[in-house]
Amino acid sequence: MGTVAVQGLCKSFGKVQALDGVTLDVPDGAFFVVLGPSGAGKTTTLRAIAGLDRLDAGTVHLDGRDATTDAPAARDLAMVFQNYALYPRHTVYENIASPLRARRRPSGEISAAVERMSDLLHIGRLLNRRPAQLSGGEMQRVALARALVRSPRAFLMDEPLTNLDLKLRVEMRTELTRIHRSLGATFVYVTNDQVEALSMADQVAVLKEGKVQQVGTPTEVYERPANQWVAGFVGSPPISLLPCHAEGDRLVGAAGWTLPRPRWAAAQDGRPLLLGLRAEDLSVERRASATLPGELYGLEPLGDRTVVDVRVGAQILKVKSRPTITGTPGEQVLVAVDLDRAHLFDAGTGLSLSEAGR
Amino acid sequence: MAVSVDEAVSAGPTPDRPPPARRVRRRGHGRSVLEVVLLTVLAVVMLFPVLWMIETSIKENRDVYAVPAEFFGFTVTLDHFRDVFVGADGGRSALSVAFLNSVVVAGVSTVLATVLGVPAAWAYSRFTLKAKKDQLFFILSTRFMPPVVVVVPIFLMYRQVGLIDSKLGLILIYAAFNVPFTIWMMKGFVDEVPAEYEDAAMLDGYSRLQAFGKFTLPLLVPGIAATAVFALIFSWNEFVFAIFLTSSDDVRTAPPAIAGLIGGTTVDWGLVAAASVVFALPVLVFAYLVRRHLVAGVTLGAVRR
Ligand SMILES: Nc1ncnc2c1ncn2[C@@H]1O[C@H](COP(=O)(O)OP(=O)(O)OP(=O)(O)O)[C@@H](O)[C@H]1O
Ligand SMILES: [Mg+2]
């Protein structure tokens, strides 16, 4: 009823390889998030699914049927564009009604649907305005309404919440998740905000430079990043990566520290590694079984918690702490490490070494 | 045509004259004396022939040939204007037929050029084509050659296919000259309209052509108006093709017809002047009506980017 499968998508713009063999499998009814930094190829992927650009290679299957050469209108998809693409001459009402008008729905149905959307997205008082008279956040909600007004095979959303203020964004996140549940429709949702990805997705595909780095549930992507880059991109504050190597039953850091070698660390002795430590798996301690000596570098109070920066050798470790923590920069501290939750990467290839042994 | 371009360009901000400086000067105590003198001289040089033409068109023949020339105090008459439209036998004059021909030829060729050129401009703006730049250059290059260079081969071709001395022949050649111009000018306007409107419309369920017609085309209307006026003025003013390719009175357009008045042993200057005024008027009125679009057209479509 709404599966989207793309296989080996390639697209280049002159010298830039925007997509380099992107393969994604979006099951029916999934909230599928494509996560990646700016320029990763997220928009290009969505446009490929929608059929707006000619591809260099690859296929698009919708509901199991090859739709690679279908016209966009024939694909029965709805899309929220990153820059809204609201029709400038049309009122908000006509913008939202457009997908229904194009499909020649009766006007009674159209006005009922537009009203439903304007209630849902709180844009009732904007219906007679034109896009130029709207704020960025309002435009974004109108763009969402224009997509949601119809029940297509799947929704394609290109960063639909980036221009909203934080409060509205959190509200809309919940709202979209709720809409997704109630419609049971397939969503392909693009974002560069990992919080959005982790909180809304059934499945996340992490994209970088036109290549899929990892596909999995939010937990999988967060807990078992496939490589160093995914580990660094997903999670806030970002994971700390310490250069080290294995020596017998120990891990020896480039900065001189030693830690017990975890059982699962299946690496050759002497091979350059990166130890990945997330802020919440660390704590500033007096004494602990596994500790890294360091120097307090700075405090970053965030309200509900404080992120403590600890310098270990040349590296800064981010440590999540209670908001009540105090300290002065330059002070010597110990950082306790929950090694069971640490990650180990090959410093050369960047690939995770933790998975096999776990 | 040259006048309207100058007007349009100087009305909008131009790179070599930054707007803030101009505004400051405007807000001060008017223009400097030198500026006023120079502008007056320029205005007199530019406008005197026009004024003289208008004066001649309303003077009686006796006053037209008076020496020394009379600037004021002559008897005003509209006889010459009557002669432009009414023949000696009381029927339609040859000149009025020529004006009608001009309206038909200029109008139809402009519509043709617009209908062909606008979709082409859209296609060149939106699609990736092989050697797009070369194609566009080739299209533009057809305008490099002065009409007088190509008129002989065209004359021979037209004689072969029977288009010589026909309105259709003029319409086709004017359209052919205006299509490249329309494509180039309109491409600038289409480039300004984000392609995403059409993308969104196609996802709404419209075909590509419907998306263009419903969402992009309305945004192009000012550009089309400006482009069409330029094309219209070109066709209206065109002289070389008209004089070589047509000969009979019921096909001739106004420019060769007016030129034909000058020649014989006596020249009815009053009639020539009146015909010229009638000829110049539509262009002025039309350019005035769309002047806002002309400014937009010239600054946006041609000057910027
Ligand atoms: N029309 C285009 N012409 C040339 N290069 C393009 C074009 N569209 C995209 N690119 C390039 O392709 C790459 C991927 O672009 P894309 O828009 O898919 O990124 P994105 O992941 O959506 O980024 P963002 O989060 O900033 O929107 C970028 O390097 C971009 O510069
Ligand atoms: Mg994008």
XYZ file of C-alpha atoms and ligand atoms in Angstrom:
695
model
C 0.000 0.000 0.000
C 2.966 2.319 0.323
C 6.390 0.861 -0.009
C 9.274 2.794 -1.496
C 12.391 1.005 -2.618
C 15.291 2.659 -4.354
C 18.222 0.701 -5.686
C 21.673 1.982 -6.614
C 20.704 5.610 -7.191
C 23.457 7.626 -8.833
C 23.250 11.271 -9.720
C 25.986 13.750 -10.425
C 25.876 17.466 -11.030
C 28.918 18.196 -13.133
C 31.838 17.107 -10.982
C 29.788 16.690 -7.794
C 28.624 13.136 -7.177
C 25.446 13.917 -5.235
C 24.263 10.311 -5.008
C 26.625 7.380 -5.202
C 24.724 4.106 -5.172
C 21.988 4.904 -2.667
C 19.838 1.894 -1.808
C 16.950 2.238 0.622
C 14.031 0.015 1.453
C 11.109 1.788 3.069
C 8.470 -0.618 4.348
C 4.777 0.196 4.208
C 3.678 2.541 6.973
C 7.184 3.294 8.190
C 8.428 6.598 9.486
C 11.696 6.428 7.607
C 14.191 9.170 8.313
C 17.088 10.038 6.034
C 19.646 11.744 8.231
C 22.745 13.488 7.009
C 24.698 16.726 7.114
C 24.233 19.537 4.619
C 25.182 18.462 1.117
C 24.847 14.749 1.869
C 22.365 14.240 -0.949
C 19.152 14.079 1.067
C 17.156 16.432 -1.144
C 18.525 14.752 -4.252
C 17.336 11.381 -2.886
C 13.820 12.687 -2.276
C 13.666 14.298 -5.710
C 14.745 10.995 -7.225
C 11.914 9.185 -5.441
C 9.483 11.871 -6.622
C 10.753 11.578 -10.183
C 11.736 15.218 -10.515
C 15.271 14.662 -11.771
C 16.674 12.317 -14.331
C 18.959 9.748 -12.702
C 22.356 8.606 -13.940
C 21.633 5.111 -12.671
C 19.350 3.234 -10.321
C 15.724 2.242 -10.028
C 12.737 3.387 -7.996
C 10.075 0.861 -7.058
C 6.787 1.983 -5.569
C 4.595 -0.742 -4.098
C 6.872 -3.248 -5.731
C 6.283 -1.854 -9.218
C 9.084 -0.277 -11.234
C 8.300 3.453 -11.352
C 11.715 4.674 -12.457
C 10.385 6.310 -15.599
C 6.944 7.338 -14.306
C 5.998 11.015 -14.366
C 5.836 12.640 -10.919
C 2.064 13.022 -11.137
C 1.668 9.296 -11.791
C 3.614 8.299 -8.682
C 0.940 9.373 -6.226
C 3.330 10.980 -3.754
C 3.163 14.195 -1.770
C 6.211 16.259 -0.969
C 7.122 19.077 1.378
C 9.896 21.048 -0.274
C 12.858 22.331 1.682
C 12.173 25.845 0.426
C 8.381 25.338 0.609
C 7.709 26.091 -3.086
C 4.375 27.686 -2.226
C 2.660 29.187 -5.251
C 3.231 32.950 -4.895
C 0.086 34.069 -6.714
C -2.217 31.753 -4.790
C -3.692 32.274 -1.359
C -2.859 29.889 1.430
C -6.264 28.305 0.881
C -5.597 27.725 -2.811
C -2.116 26.417 -2.074
C -3.499 23.782 0.252
C -6.345 22.972 -2.134
C -4.051 22.569 -5.144
C -3.404 18.796 -4.897
C -7.153 18.196 -4.676
C -7.934 20.600 -7.511
C -5.363 18.877 -9.691
C -7.209 15.645 -9.073
C -10.596 17.263 -9.719
C -12.141 16.594 -6.341
C -15.560 18.147 -5.702
C -15.400 21.578 -4.088
C -17.274 20.465 -0.980
C -14.630 17.879 -0.275
C -11.896 20.422 -0.953
C -13.151 23.017 1.501
C -13.702 20.373 4.171
C -10.177 19.050 3.682
C -8.586 22.498 3.766
C -10.464 23.317 6.941
C -9.304 20.082 8.547
C -5.695 20.911 7.642
C -5.899 24.487 8.855
C -7.188 23.282 12.226
C -4.525 20.642 12.476
C -1.680 23.027 11.692
C -3.125 26.162 13.318
C -3.178 28.243 10.166
C -6.881 29.049 10.067
C -6.348 32.794 10.227
C -3.839 32.731 7.351
C -6.067 31.183 4.704
C -6.628 34.382 2.733
C -3.036 35.546 2.741
C -0.433 35.022 0.087
C 2.885 33.271 0.786
C 4.807 36.565 0.725
C 2.783 37.684 3.739
C 3.805 34.705 5.873
C 6.713 34.094 8.221
C 9.079 31.221 7.509
C 7.444 29.025 10.114
C 3.977 29.770 8.757
C 5.091 28.954 5.227
C 6.479 25.676 6.449
C 3.170 24.754 8.054
C 1.284 25.663 4.881
C 3.687 23.482 2.902
C 2.975 20.629 5.342
C -0.756 21.204 4.969
C -0.525 21.075 1.190
C 1.173 17.680 1.445
C -1.043 16.224 4.161
C -4.335 17.291 2.589
C -4.313 14.241 0.366
C -3.750 10.559 1.161
C -0.966 9.630 -1.224
C 1.017 6.437 -1.405
C 3.788 8.036 0.628
C 4.804 11.422 2.023
C 8.199 12.878 1.205
C 9.286 15.572 3.630
C 12.416 17.637 3.154
C 13.391 19.167 6.487
C 9.842 20.331 7.174
C 10.492 21.604 10.687
C 13.839 23.376 10.431
C 12.420 26.891 10.335
C 10.147 26.593 13.332
C 11.085 27.895 16.741
C 12.068 25.257 19.264
C 8.746 25.101 21.057
C 6.746 24.791 17.863
C 9.229 22.312 16.465
C 8.868 20.002 19.460
C 5.098 20.389 19.220
C 5.077 19.632 15.501
C 7.356 16.636 16.007
C 4.784 15.100 18.312
C 2.010 16.180 15.972
C 3.661 14.607 12.918
C 4.328 11.391 14.798
C 0.674 11.358 15.812
C -0.476 12.036 12.234
C 1.790 9.277 11.017
C 0.261 6.818 13.469
C -3.312 7.792 12.725
C -2.850 7.687 8.944
C -0.698 4.604 8.961
C 0.970 6.123 5.918
C 4.545 5.804 4.754
C 6.749 8.806 5.535
C 10.176 9.430 4.056
C 11.456 12.226 6.185
C 14.701 14.096 5.553
C 16.498 15.975 8.276
C 19.935 17.023 9.412
C 18.761 17.138 13.020
C 19.681 13.920 14.756
C 17.343 14.619 17.668
C 14.482 14.724 15.189
C 15.726 11.524 13.587
C 16.119 9.636 16.828
C 12.843 10.789 18.318
C 10.560 10.279 15.322
C 11.964 7.478 13.228
C 11.079 3.832 12.983
C 14.145 3.496 10.835
C 17.037 5.835 10.124
C 19.286 5.863 7.098
C 22.427 7.861 7.687
C 23.715 9.502 4.535
C 27.075 11.099 3.881
C 28.445 12.373 0.580
C 25.858 10.459 -1.408
C 26.526 7.130 0.285
C 24.382 5.334 2.844
C 26.507 4.796 5.936
C 24.064 2.785 7.997
C 20.394 1.849 8.087
C 18.726 0.794 11.302
C 16.420 1.696 14.131
C 17.350 4.828 16.080
C 18.641 2.646 18.899
C 20.823 0.646 16.560
C 22.283 3.721 14.964
C 22.977 5.306 18.314
C 24.127 2.263 20.237
C 25.937 0.434 17.472
C 27.198 2.972 14.948
C 28.623 1.184 11.926
C 31.581 3.494 11.697
C 33.415 6.337 13.312
C 31.624 8.944 11.205
C 28.124 7.801 12.171
C 29.207 7.689 15.812
C 30.433 11.253 15.547
C 27.393 12.538 13.676
C 24.701 10.944 15.813
C 24.557 12.007 19.431
C 24.806 15.275 21.239
C 27.217 16.282 22.578
C 29.251 14.431 19.969
C 31.084 11.255 20.914
C 34.674 11.690 22.052
C 37.242 9.730 20.069
C 40.577 8.894 21.696
C 43.479 7.479 19.672
C 44.862 4.311 21.247
C 46.015 0.772 20.527
C 45.617 -2.631 22.176
C 48.467 -4.202 24.132
C 47.711 -7.586 25.639
C 44.830 -7.089 28.039
C 45.073 -3.334 28.012
C 44.178 -0.423 25.811
C 46.938 2.152 25.741
C 46.106 5.699 24.824
C 48.296 7.946 22.778
C 48.138 10.368 25.713
C 49.641 7.751 28.044
C 46.551 6.412 29.815
C 45.686 2.740 30.085
C 42.335 1.039 30.415
C 41.441 -2.630 30.710
C 40.856 -4.082 27.295
C 37.177 -4.958 26.787
C 36.449 -8.572 25.934
C 34.838 -7.676 22.639
C 37.740 -5.633 21.353
C 38.861 -8.002 18.646
C 41.766 -5.976 17.348
C 45.347 -6.828 16.608
C 47.887 -5.561 19.115
C 49.548 -2.352 18.040
C 47.043 -1.454 15.375
C 45.907 2.188 15.610
C 42.389 2.403 17.068
C 39.938 5.030 18.182
C 38.084 4.607 21.437
C 34.653 6.199 21.222
C 33.120 7.372 24.462
C 29.716 9.014 24.728
C 29.204 11.777 27.266
C 26.552 9.843 29.203
C 28.832 6.820 29.659
C 31.418 8.932 31.425
C 31.437 10.603 34.786
C 33.801 12.813 36.714
C 34.845 10.789 39.769
C 37.197 10.586 42.743
C 37.803 6.869 42.284
C 36.544 4.235 39.893
C 37.598 0.951 38.404
C 38.459 2.297 34.992
C 39.609 5.869 34.995
C 41.189 8.330 32.669
C 43.235 11.071 34.243
C 42.632 14.488 32.800
C 42.423 18.167 33.411
C 39.195 20.101 33.745
C 38.919 22.312 30.696
C 35.526 23.933 30.873
C 31.927 23.657 32.021
C 28.926 24.014 29.771
C 25.751 24.298 31.868
C 22.673 23.332 29.807
C 20.012 23.635 32.500
C 19.056 20.038 33.059
C 22.690 18.921 32.933
C 26.175 20.267 32.618
C 28.629 19.071 30.030
C 32.116 18.994 31.471
C 35.028 19.217 29.086
C 38.005 17.230 30.279
C 41.298 17.384 28.473
C 42.999 13.987 28.086
C 46.268 14.448 26.253
C 45.409 16.476 23.187
C 41.783 15.320 23.158
C 38.736 16.871 24.805
C 36.334 14.420 26.440
C 32.717 15.510 26.791
C 31.260 14.257 30.066
C 27.606 14.572 30.982
C 27.215 15.526 34.620
C 24.705 16.698 37.181
C 23.846 20.385 36.820
C 25.214 20.991 40.304
C 28.778 20.045 39.463
C 31.462 22.642 40.145
C 35.121 22.887 39.335
C 37.785 25.243 38.114
C 39.574 24.924 34.800
C 43.028 23.405 35.202
C 41.933 21.188 38.091
C 43.079 17.532 37.853
C 40.132 15.132 37.619
C 39.437 11.468 36.921
C 36.880 10.309 34.399
C 35.167 6.979 34.991
C 34.453 5.014 31.831
C 31.621 2.541 31.298
C 33.669 0.315 29.037
C 30.744 -1.975 28.251
C 29.185 0.871 26.353
C 32.347 2.150 24.704
C 32.993 1.866 20.973
C 36.149 0.910 19.202
C 36.955 1.893 15.640
C 39.768 1.065 13.301
C 41.629 4.363 12.939
C 42.454 3.558 9.324
C 39.105 2.464 7.878
C 36.864 4.072 10.493
C 34.801 0.871 10.706
C 33.473 -0.308 14.012
C 35.326 -3.182 15.698
C 32.864 -3.539 18.523
C 30.076 -5.297 16.714
C 31.573 -8.719 16.058
C 32.486 -9.418 19.660
C 29.343 -8.120 21.326
C 13.323 51.464 -29.998
C 16.625 53.017 -29.001
C 14.806 55.756 -27.145
C 12.785 53.343 -25.069
C 15.856 51.315 -24.146
C 17.707 54.414 -22.985
C 14.723 55.507 -20.992
C 14.262 52.165 -19.383
C 17.885 51.738 -18.425
C 18.333 55.152 -16.938
C 15.092 54.814 -15.011
C 16.394 51.789 -13.137
C 19.540 51.671 -11.029
C 22.560 51.053 -13.215
C 25.909 49.742 -12.047
C 27.914 52.762 -13.123
C 25.562 55.119 -11.367
C 24.970 53.780 -7.860
C 21.457 54.635 -6.618
C 22.437 56.188 -3.234
C 24.572 58.874 -4.866
C 21.782 59.704 -7.257
C 19.242 59.923 -4.509
C 21.415 62.282 -2.519
C 21.797 64.520 -5.525
C 18.065 64.478 -6.147
C 17.336 65.430 -2.597
C 19.721 68.395 -2.826
C 18.853 71.694 -4.544
C 18.172 70.310 -7.999
C 20.754 69.898 -10.699
C 23.855 71.924 -11.242
C 23.817 74.710 -13.871
C 26.122 72.758 -16.176
C 23.817 69.774 -15.987
C 20.786 71.876 -16.857
C 22.576 73.460 -19.820
C 23.775 70.133 -21.181
C 20.381 68.523 -20.733
C 18.690 71.443 -22.483
C 21.072 71.256 -25.444
C 20.525 67.518 -25.659
C 16.755 67.895 -25.425
C 16.706 70.509 -28.191
C 18.885 68.410 -30.489
C 16.804 65.313 -29.841
C 13.388 66.869 -29.855
C 13.675 69.548 -32.546
C 13.150 67.167 -35.491
C 10.139 65.689 -33.733
C 8.674 69.103 -33.011
C 9.357 70.220 -36.570
C 7.630 67.101 -37.873
C 4.573 67.772 -35.728
C 4.505 71.428 -36.768
C 4.805 70.595 -40.435
C 1.977 68.107 -40.152
C -0.455 70.822 -39.047
C 0.744 73.685 -41.287
C -0.886 74.620 -44.533
C 1.307 73.914 -47.561
C 1.776 77.663 -48.067
C 3.349 77.936 -44.568
C 5.413 74.783 -44.975
C 7.386 76.383 -47.795
C 7.482 79.884 -46.266
C 10.934 81.459 -46.091
C 11.912 82.349 -43.448
C 10.194 79.470 -41.661
C 7.390 80.390 -39.338
C 7.492 78.850 -35.865
C 4.331 80.480 -34.610
C 1.354 82.230 -36.056
C 0.686 79.878 -38.944
C -2.784 78.616 -39.729
C -3.472 75.251 -38.115
C -5.011 72.653 -40.402
C -5.773 68.941 -40.129
C -5.957 68.512 -43.924
C -2.762 66.488 -44.056
C -4.088 64.013 -41.515
C -7.273 63.694 -43.560
C -5.126 63.037 -46.640
C -3.266 60.272 -44.791
C -6.479 58.283 -44.457
C -8.708 59.501 -47.282
C -7.677 59.209 -50.914
C -8.105 61.881 -53.595
C -11.148 60.015 -54.918
C -12.768 60.089 -51.479
C -12.069 56.374 -50.877
C -9.363 54.800 -48.751
C -5.918 56.230 -49.336
C -2.925 54.039 -50.179
C -1.325 55.175 -46.932
C -4.212 53.968 -44.807
C -3.971 50.558 -46.450
C -0.263 50.570 -45.657
C -0.974 51.340 -41.993
C -3.467 48.508 -41.843
C -0.873 46.199 -43.407
C 1.649 47.307 -40.800
C -0.781 46.522 -37.995
C -1.461 43.052 -39.400
C 2.157 42.222 -40.176
C 3.610 43.540 -36.912
C 0.802 42.062 -34.809
C 0.772 38.579 -36.320
C 4.564 38.267 -36.462
C 4.826 39.311 -32.813
C 2.199 36.792 -31.729
C 3.979 34.120 -33.730
C 7.374 34.945 -32.239
C 5.910 34.973 -28.732
C 4.034 31.713 -29.135
C 7.172 30.011 -30.436
C 9.747 31.814 -28.338
C 8.262 31.614 -24.837
C 7.993 27.803 -24.677
C 11.459 27.542 -26.205
C 12.849 29.902 -23.565
C 11.174 27.810 -20.879
C 12.701 24.631 -22.287
C 16.161 26.179 -22.485
C 15.846 27.388 -18.919
C 14.497 24.189 -17.377
C 15.986 21.218 -19.158
C 19.489 19.896 -19.455
C 20.209 19.773 -23.154
C 23.220 18.712 -25.110
C 25.437 21.675 -25.983
C 22.864 24.077 -24.578
C 25.239 27.034 -24.621
C 26.206 26.386 -28.230
C 22.574 26.136 -29.247
C 21.776 29.410 -27.538
C 24.749 31.079 -29.148
C 23.702 29.785 -32.534
C 20.211 31.164 -32.003
C 21.620 34.537 -31.060
C 24.040 34.520 -33.972
C 21.140 34.673 -36.428
C 20.733 38.238 -35.225
C 24.332 39.225 -35.942
C 23.782 39.658 -39.649
C 22.257 42.947 -40.774
C 19.012 42.482 -42.753
C 20.528 44.095 -45.814
C 23.087 41.277 -46.058
C 20.529 38.484 -46.099
C 17.832 40.255 -48.031
C 19.067 39.196 -51.467
C 19.144 35.435 -50.799
C 15.824 35.716 -49.036
C 14.439 37.620 -52.010
C 15.514 34.767 -54.300
C 14.103 32.096 -52.008
C 10.844 33.960 -51.595
C 10.509 34.307 -55.349
C 10.936 30.539 -55.703
C 8.276 29.659 -53.121
C 5.898 32.466 -54.065
C 6.181 34.459 -50.866
C 7.427 37.564 -52.636
C 5.156 40.578 -52.311
C 2.931 38.954 -49.707
C 2.044 39.845 -46.135
C 2.677 36.246 -45.106
C 6.259 36.564 -46.373
C 6.884 39.629 -44.218
C 5.200 38.026 -41.214
C 7.430 34.958 -41.476
C 10.659 36.896 -41.870
C 9.822 39.229 -38.953
C 8.848 36.293 -36.770
C 12.100 34.580 -37.695
C 13.996 37.667 -36.606
C 12.014 38.039 -33.382
C 12.101 34.423 -32.178
C 15.814 34.488 -31.191
C 15.314 37.779 -29.431
C 12.242 36.434 -27.623
C 14.072 33.273 -26.558
C 16.994 35.227 -25.137
C 14.978 37.822 -23.319
C 12.392 35.350 -22.006
C 15.018 32.896 -20.809
C 16.179 35.578 -18.401
C 12.667 35.881 -17.022
C 12.093 32.125 -16.783
C 15.401 31.709 -14.961
C 14.071 34.082 -12.306
C 11.061 31.875 -11.563
C 12.063 28.996 -9.285
C 11.600 25.605 -10.930
C 10.204 24.296 -7.641
C 6.773 25.751 -8.381
C 6.520 23.385 -11.323
C 7.968 20.515 -9.290
C 5.353 21.083 -6.601
C 2.600 21.290 -9.189
C 3.689 18.026 -10.778
C 3.522 16.318 -7.381
C 0.090 17.861 -6.892
C -0.914 15.875 -9.949
C -0.410 18.195 -12.906
C 1.505 17.273 -16.021
C 4.662 19.188 -16.816
C 2.907 21.364 -19.371
C -0.018 22.059 -17.058
C 2.450 22.973 -14.324
C 4.093 25.451 -16.684
C 0.805 26.880 -17.894
C -0.877 27.187 -14.527
C 1.964 28.244 -12.262
C 4.915 29.612 -14.228
C 3.226 31.326 -17.151
C 1.207 33.802 -15.024
C 4.452 34.896 -13.378
C 5.971 35.537 -16.798
C 3.277 37.936 -18.043
C 5.263 41.136 -17.349
C 8.264 39.664 -19.141
C 6.157 38.526 -22.069
C 4.612 41.989 -22.340
C 8.006 43.673 -22.395
C 9.427 41.193 -24.879
C 6.396 41.455 -27.144
C 6.631 45.245 -27.188
C 10.231 45.059 -28.347
C 9.294 42.541 -31.024
C 6.329 44.660 -32.063
C 8.445 47.790 -32.357
C 11.034 45.952 -34.431
C 8.389 44.666 -36.855
C 6.595 47.996 -36.968
C 9.743 49.952 -37.773
C 11.347 47.442 -40.137
C 12.208 48.986 -43.490
C 14.826 46.981 -45.415
C 12.914 43.716 -45.835
C 9.696 45.592 -46.440
C 11.070 47.651 -49.292
C 12.846 44.732 -50.998
C 10.261 42.008 -50.539
C 7.052 43.922 -51.245
C 5.991 46.231 -54.052
C 2.232 46.440 -54.503
C 0.192 49.012 -52.604
C -2.137 46.504 -50.966
C 0.792 44.568 -49.405
C 3.199 47.371 -48.512
C 3.668 48.309 -44.883
C 3.876 51.914 -43.696
C 7.661 52.502 -43.669
C 8.185 51.922 -47.423
C 4.872 53.620 -48.183
C 5.925 56.768 -46.338
C 9.344 56.665 -47.950
C 7.576 56.375 -51.291
C 5.995 59.769 -50.753
C 9.397 61.357 -51.090
C 10.671 61.147 -54.603
C 8.598 62.684 -57.405
C 9.153 66.184 -58.663
C 7.211 67.782 -55.824
C 7.123 66.414 -52.307
C 4.049 66.988 -50.165
C 5.973 67.531 -46.942
C 2.815 68.141 -44.974
C 1.547 64.691 -45.910
C 4.921 63.079 -45.147
C 4.988 64.726 -41.721
C 1.398 63.774 -40.908
C 1.996 60.170 -41.981
C 5.137 60.059 -39.833
C 3.244 61.352 -36.799
C 0.560 58.719 -37.278
C 3.269 56.124 -37.696
C 5.162 57.114 -34.542
C 2.126 57.438 -32.301
C 1.229 53.764 -31.682
C 4.790 52.921 -30.665
C 4.900 55.798 -28.192
C 1.516 54.965 -26.722
C 2.345 51.299 -26.439
C 5.742 51.876 -24.886
C 4.140 54.302 -22.449
C 1.466 51.806 -21.431
C 3.956 49.055 -20.653
C 6.787 51.301 -19.440
C 6.774 49.721 -15.981
C 7.206 46.304 -17.548
C 9.809 47.658 -19.916
C 11.911 48.823 -17.002
C 11.409 45.486 -15.272
C 12.156 43.702 -18.519
C 15.326 45.525 -19.281
C 16.776 45.605 -15.783
C 15.717 42.104 -14.839
C 15.870 40.172 -18.046
C 18.829 41.713 -19.725
C 20.936 43.824 -17.386
C 21.046 41.809 -14.192
C 22.771 38.407 -13.911
N 21.018 21.520 -9.190
C 22.247 21.280 -8.710
N 23.333 21.663 -9.409
C 24.575 21.407 -8.954
N 24.848 20.771 -7.807
C 23.812 20.352 -7.052
C 22.458 20.599 -7.465
N 21.649 20.073 -6.528
C 22.450 19.548 -5.583
N 23.757 19.701 -5.887
C 24.903 19.220 -5.107
O 24.652 17.876 -4.753
C 25.025 17.635 -3.414
C 23.820 17.111 -2.635
O 22.841 18.109 -2.579
P 21.492 17.972 -1.773
O 20.677 19.168 -2.059
O 20.885 16.647 -2.048
O 22.006 18.021 -0.272
P 21.144 17.946 1.064
O 21.583 16.717 1.763
O 19.716 18.087 0.767
O 21.690 19.203 1.856
P 20.907 20.260 2.773
O 20.767 19.655 4.121
O 21.837 21.427 2.811
O 19.616 20.564 2.107
C 25.575 18.930 -2.880
O 26.975 18.869 -2.938
C 25.055 19.974 -3.819
O 25.976 21.019 -3.943
Mg 18.331 19.521 1.134
